[in-house]
XYZ file of C-alpha atoms in Angstrom:
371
model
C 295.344 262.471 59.041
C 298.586 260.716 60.110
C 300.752 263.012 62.262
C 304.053 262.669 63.666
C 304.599 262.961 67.237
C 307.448 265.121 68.738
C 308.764 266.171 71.958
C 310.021 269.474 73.697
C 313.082 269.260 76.150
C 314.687 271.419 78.061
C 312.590 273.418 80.456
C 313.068 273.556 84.319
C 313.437 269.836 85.158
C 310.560 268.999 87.490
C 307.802 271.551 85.166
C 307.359 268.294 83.232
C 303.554 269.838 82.934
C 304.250 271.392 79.606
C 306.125 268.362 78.098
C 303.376 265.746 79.159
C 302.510 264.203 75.718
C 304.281 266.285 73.230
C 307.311 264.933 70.847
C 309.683 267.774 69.929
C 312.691 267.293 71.572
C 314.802 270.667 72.250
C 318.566 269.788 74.316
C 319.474 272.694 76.399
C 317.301 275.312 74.750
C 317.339 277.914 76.951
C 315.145 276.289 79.517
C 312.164 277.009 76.697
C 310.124 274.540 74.516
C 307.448 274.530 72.182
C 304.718 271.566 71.366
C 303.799 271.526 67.676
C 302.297 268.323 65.369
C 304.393 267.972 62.040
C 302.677 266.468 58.914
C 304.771 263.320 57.475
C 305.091 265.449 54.261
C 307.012 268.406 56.260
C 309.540 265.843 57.483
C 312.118 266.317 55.107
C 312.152 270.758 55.903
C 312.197 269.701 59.535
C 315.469 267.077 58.845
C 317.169 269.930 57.190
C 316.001 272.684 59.819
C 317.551 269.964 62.448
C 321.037 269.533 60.909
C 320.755 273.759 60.566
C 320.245 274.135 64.377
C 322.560 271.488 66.032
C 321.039 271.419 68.996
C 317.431 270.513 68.076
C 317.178 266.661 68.240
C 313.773 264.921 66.590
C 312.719 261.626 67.493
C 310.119 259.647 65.137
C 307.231 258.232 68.032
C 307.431 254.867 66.053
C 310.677 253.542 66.732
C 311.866 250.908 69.585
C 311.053 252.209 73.268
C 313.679 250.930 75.546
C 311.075 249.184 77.453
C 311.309 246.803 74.290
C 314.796 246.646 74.105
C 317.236 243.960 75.974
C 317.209 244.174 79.589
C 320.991 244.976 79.185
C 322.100 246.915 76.125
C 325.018 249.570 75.654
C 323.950 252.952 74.082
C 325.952 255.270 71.905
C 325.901 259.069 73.009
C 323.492 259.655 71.022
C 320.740 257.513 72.700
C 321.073 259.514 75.345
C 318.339 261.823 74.682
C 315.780 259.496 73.558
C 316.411 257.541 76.679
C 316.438 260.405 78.945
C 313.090 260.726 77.089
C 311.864 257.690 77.383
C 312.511 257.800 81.127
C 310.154 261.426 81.482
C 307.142 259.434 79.548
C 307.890 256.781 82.628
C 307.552 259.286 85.207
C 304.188 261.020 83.592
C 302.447 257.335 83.209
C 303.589 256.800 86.740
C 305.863 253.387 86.070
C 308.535 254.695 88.868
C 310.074 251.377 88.505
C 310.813 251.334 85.124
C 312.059 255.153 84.933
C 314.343 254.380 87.732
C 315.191 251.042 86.014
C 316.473 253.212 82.801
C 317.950 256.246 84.776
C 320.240 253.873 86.604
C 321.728 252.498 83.625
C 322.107 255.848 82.047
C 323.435 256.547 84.992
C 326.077 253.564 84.934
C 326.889 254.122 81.285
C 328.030 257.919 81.618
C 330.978 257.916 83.025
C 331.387 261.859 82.988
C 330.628 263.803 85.556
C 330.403 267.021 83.612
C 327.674 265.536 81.403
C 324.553 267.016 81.872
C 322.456 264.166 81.311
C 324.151 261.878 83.636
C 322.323 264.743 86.511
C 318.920 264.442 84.149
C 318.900 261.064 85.081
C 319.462 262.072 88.497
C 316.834 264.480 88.754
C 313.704 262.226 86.902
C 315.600 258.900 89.374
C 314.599 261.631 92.331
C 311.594 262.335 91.225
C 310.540 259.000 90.895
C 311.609 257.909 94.218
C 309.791 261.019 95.809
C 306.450 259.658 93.930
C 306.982 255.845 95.917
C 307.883 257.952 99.199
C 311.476 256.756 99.397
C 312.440 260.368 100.831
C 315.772 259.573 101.477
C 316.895 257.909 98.368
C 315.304 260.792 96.745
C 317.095 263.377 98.468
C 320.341 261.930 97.824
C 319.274 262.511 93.829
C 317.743 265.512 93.945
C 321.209 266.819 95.905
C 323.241 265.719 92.825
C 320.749 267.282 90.256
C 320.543 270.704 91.916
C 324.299 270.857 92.217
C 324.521 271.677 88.621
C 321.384 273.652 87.878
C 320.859 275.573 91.114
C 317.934 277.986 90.170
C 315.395 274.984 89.728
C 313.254 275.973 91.961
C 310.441 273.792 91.183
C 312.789 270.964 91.950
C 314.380 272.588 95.206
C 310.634 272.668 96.544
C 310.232 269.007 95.857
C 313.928 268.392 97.789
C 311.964 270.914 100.597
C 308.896 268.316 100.587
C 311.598 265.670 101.547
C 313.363 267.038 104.461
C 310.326 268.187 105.999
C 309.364 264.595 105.338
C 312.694 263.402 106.550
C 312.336 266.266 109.887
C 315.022 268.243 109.171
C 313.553 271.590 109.098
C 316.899 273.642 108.465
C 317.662 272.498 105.582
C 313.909 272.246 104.579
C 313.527 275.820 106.002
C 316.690 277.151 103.720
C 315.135 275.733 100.346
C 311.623 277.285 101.094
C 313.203 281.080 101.855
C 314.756 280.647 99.014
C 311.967 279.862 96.524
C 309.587 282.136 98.325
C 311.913 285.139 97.947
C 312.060 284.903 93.823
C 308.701 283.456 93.862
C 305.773 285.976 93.381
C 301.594 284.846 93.211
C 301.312 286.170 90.018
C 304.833 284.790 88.114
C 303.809 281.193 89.791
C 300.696 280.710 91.422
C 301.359 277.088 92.087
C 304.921 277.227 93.617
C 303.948 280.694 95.621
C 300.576 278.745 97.030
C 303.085 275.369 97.846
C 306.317 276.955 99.148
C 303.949 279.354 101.353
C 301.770 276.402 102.475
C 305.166 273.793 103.565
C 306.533 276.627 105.242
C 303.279 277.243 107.327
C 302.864 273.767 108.011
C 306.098 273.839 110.079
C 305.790 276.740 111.666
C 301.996 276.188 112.876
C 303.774 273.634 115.431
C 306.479 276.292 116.425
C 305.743 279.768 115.743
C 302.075 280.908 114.866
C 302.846 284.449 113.790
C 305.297 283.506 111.182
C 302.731 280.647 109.900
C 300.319 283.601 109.820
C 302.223 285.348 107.802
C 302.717 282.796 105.036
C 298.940 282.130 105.087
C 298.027 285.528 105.543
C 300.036 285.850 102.447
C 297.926 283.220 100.452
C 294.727 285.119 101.755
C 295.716 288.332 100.516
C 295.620 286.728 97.055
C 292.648 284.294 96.403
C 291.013 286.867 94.663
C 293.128 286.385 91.500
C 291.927 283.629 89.577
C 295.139 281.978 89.222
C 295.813 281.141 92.639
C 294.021 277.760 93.102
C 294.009 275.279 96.178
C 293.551 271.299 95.783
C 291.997 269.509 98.487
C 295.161 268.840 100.933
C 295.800 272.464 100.431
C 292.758 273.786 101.177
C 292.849 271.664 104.265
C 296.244 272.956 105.731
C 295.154 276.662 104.638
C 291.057 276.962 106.185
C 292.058 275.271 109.403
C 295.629 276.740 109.719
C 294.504 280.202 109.484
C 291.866 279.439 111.614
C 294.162 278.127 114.148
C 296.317 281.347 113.698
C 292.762 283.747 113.751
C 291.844 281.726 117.038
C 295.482 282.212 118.996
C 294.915 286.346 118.740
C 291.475 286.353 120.035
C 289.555 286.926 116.380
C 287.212 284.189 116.427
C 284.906 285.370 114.209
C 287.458 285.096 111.541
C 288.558 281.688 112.557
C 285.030 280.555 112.751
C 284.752 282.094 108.829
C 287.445 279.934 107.560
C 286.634 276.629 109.363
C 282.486 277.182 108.139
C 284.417 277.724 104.287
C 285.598 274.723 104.516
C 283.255 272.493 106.385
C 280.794 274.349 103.216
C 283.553 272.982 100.861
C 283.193 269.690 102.191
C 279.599 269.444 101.974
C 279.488 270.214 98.531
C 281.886 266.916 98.028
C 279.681 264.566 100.194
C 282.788 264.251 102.503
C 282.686 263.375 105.776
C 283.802 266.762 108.398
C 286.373 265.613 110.164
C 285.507 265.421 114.175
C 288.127 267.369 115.322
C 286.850 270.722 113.480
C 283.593 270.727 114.717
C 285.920 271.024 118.520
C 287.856 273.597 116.553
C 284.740 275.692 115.818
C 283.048 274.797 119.090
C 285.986 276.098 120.916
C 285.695 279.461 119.389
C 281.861 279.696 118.935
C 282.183 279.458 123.379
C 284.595 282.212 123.381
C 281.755 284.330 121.283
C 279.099 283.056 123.815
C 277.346 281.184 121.052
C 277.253 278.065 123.117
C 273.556 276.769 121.476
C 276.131 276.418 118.690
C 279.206 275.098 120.154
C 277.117 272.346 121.640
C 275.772 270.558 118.514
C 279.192 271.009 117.263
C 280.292 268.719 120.465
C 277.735 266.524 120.034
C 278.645 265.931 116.257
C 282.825 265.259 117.934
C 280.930 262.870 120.423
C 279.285 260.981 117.527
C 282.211 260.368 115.454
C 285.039 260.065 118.485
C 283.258 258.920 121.334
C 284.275 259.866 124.780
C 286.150 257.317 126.379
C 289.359 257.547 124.277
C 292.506 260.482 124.461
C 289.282 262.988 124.329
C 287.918 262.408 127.394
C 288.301 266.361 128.052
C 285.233 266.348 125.499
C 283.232 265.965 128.839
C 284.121 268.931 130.681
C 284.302 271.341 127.680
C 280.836 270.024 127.269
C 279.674 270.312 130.801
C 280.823 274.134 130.791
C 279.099 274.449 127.625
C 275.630 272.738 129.688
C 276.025 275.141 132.409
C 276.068 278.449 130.657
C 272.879 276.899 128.490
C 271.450 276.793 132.116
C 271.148 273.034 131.627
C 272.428 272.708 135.219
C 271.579 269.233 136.291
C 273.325 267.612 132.149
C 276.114 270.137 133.106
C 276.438 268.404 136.705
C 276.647 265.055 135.127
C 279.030 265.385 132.164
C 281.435 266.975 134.734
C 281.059 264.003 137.099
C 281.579 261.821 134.421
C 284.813 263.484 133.213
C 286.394 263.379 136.758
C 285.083 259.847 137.267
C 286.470 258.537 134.315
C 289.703 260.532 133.136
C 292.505 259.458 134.618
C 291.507 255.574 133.330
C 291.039 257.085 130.338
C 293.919 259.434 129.199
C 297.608 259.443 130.330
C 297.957 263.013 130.653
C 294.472 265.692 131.044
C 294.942 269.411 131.520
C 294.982 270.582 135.437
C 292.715 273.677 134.279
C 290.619 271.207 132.612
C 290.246 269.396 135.948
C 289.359 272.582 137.801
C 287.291 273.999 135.317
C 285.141 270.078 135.554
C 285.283 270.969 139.559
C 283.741 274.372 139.451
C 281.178 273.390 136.420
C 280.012 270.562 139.101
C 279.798 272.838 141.926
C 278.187 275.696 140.350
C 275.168 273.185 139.345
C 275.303 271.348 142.330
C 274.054 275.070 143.762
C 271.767 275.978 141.106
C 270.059 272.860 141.665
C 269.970 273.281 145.493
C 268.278 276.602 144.855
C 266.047 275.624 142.886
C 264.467 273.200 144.957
């Protein structure tokens, strides 16, 4: 059966989710949409529901897309819409160039600055330019957007994503406290899990309890089945709360989160990064499980080698060798290390010197004892 295909406009600005491939087009209706299929022989109720409710706009699916039009062509006020539209369906089927092409002669061509549209255009133009990485270009949008419709907070965390991007943490830092304090795990999942997650991702590099707290936060809720992680999530979460278990001395727990995901990545035939296995290795030590900590070193060793910015690899190992009782490897890993660092790495711990020093001496009498 033939249908006709409407769209829904109107909602927050950057939850394009729910307005992906429908055709009911809604202006300013209360932030709220609905997606519904109309019948060609319904069209004429729906035309006269239309001119009831002056602010519901329909657009038949079959006419010209602007893509098809002239390269330069004046619109009337009422092609606004469409094209504002037309621009969205850009932005979903990822043509950034071409919905930036049509926002910036929407842009041109409203000369108001109290039309909403115009900041529409504004906001998808942002969005776009976000999507190619062109942070700054979409900052400078996204500012003019959220000057008129201030409690878009799915937008404001995509201006967030930019100035952390862009390094500038205040401003990034004054966005995220504000989304996270309307912003509850079971009203939005997604923006509580992302808004928690950017702000932890700063603060991991400057303050460990706070990023504790924001992951901690995310913990606390996994077990309702609405809060979901993707894979770069998941990432930032299992080793920054490791990270954050490890810095107060609960190792077990960090060694829980880093063996969830080294599980998770198993089960996708990915490759486990080298740098967790040190992670875990560091911590299995502190538990005395050094049996363990050593195959994890050996499995850093295999993918990073030694003689790069890891040449500290050598004494962690050596320690590990000694407390095995492996006394004459543990003797020789630290020799190597001391031999070999400072042609190898600019800068090396001064504990991690000493602590190669006394792993080589304490051998060096083992083995003299044992003779």
């Amino acid at each position: 059966m033939n249908r006709f295909n409407f769209i829904v406009y109107g909602s927050n600005f950057a939850s394009f989710r729910n307005l992906a491939r429908s055709k009911v087009f809604v202006k300013k209706s209360n932030r709220l949409g609905c997606i519904f299929f109309i019948q060609p022989n319904n069209l004429n109720k729906v035309k006269q529901y239309s001119s009831f409710h002056t602010n519901l706009f329909i657009e038949n699916n079959n006419q010209d897309s602007p893509k098809n039009q002239e390269k330069d062509f004046i619109f009337s006020e009422d092609q606004v819409n469409p094209l504002l539209l037309e621009a969205r369906k850009f932005y979903y089927d990822k043509q950034f160039d071409n919905a930036i092409s049509l926002c910036n002669k929407l842009i041109n061509q409203i000369t108001s600055n109290d039309n909403s549209d115009k900041y529409y255009a504004f906001g998808i133009r942002g969005l776009c330019h976000y999507k190619k990485e062109q942070f700054e270009k979409a900052l400078n949008d996204l500012n003019k957007y959220l000057e008129v419709n201030t409690i878009d907070f799915e937008t404001k965390l995509f201006r967030a994503n930019c100035n952390y991007q862009l390094y500038r943490f205040d401003e990034m830092l004054k966005d995220l406290n504000e989304i996270i304090f309307v912003t509850s795990p079971s009203g939005d999942p997604s923006r509580f899990v992302s808004s928690r997650l950017l702000r932890a991702s700063y603060y991991l590099l400057s303050d460990l309890n706070q990023a504790f707290s924001d992951l901690h936060a995310i913990e606390n809720n996994l077990h309702q089945p609405s809060i979901v992680l993707i894979e770069d999530q998941l990432k930032l979460f299992y080793e920054g709360l490791s990270l954050c278990y490890a810095s107060r001395g609960e190792h077990a727990k960090a060694i829980h989160y880093l063996n969830s995901y080294i599980d998770y990545l198993t089960s996708k035939e990915e490759i486990v990064d080298a740098n967790i296995h040190l992670k875990r290795a560091i911590s299995l030590m502190e538990l005395g499980q050094f049996d363990k900590a050593l195959n994890d070193i050996n499995l850093f060793i295999e993918q990073k080698g030694i003689y790069n910015e890891m040449i500290g690899i050598m004494s962690i190992k050596a320690k590990c060798l000694f407390e095995l009782k492996q006394y004459k490897e543990a003797k020789e890993c630290a020799e190597e290390f001391l031999d070999n660092h400072t042609k190898f790495s600019h800068f090396t711990a001064e504990d991690m010197i000493e602590q190669a020093k006394r792993t080589r001496e304490e051998s060096m009498k083992f083995l003299s004892s044992t003779k």
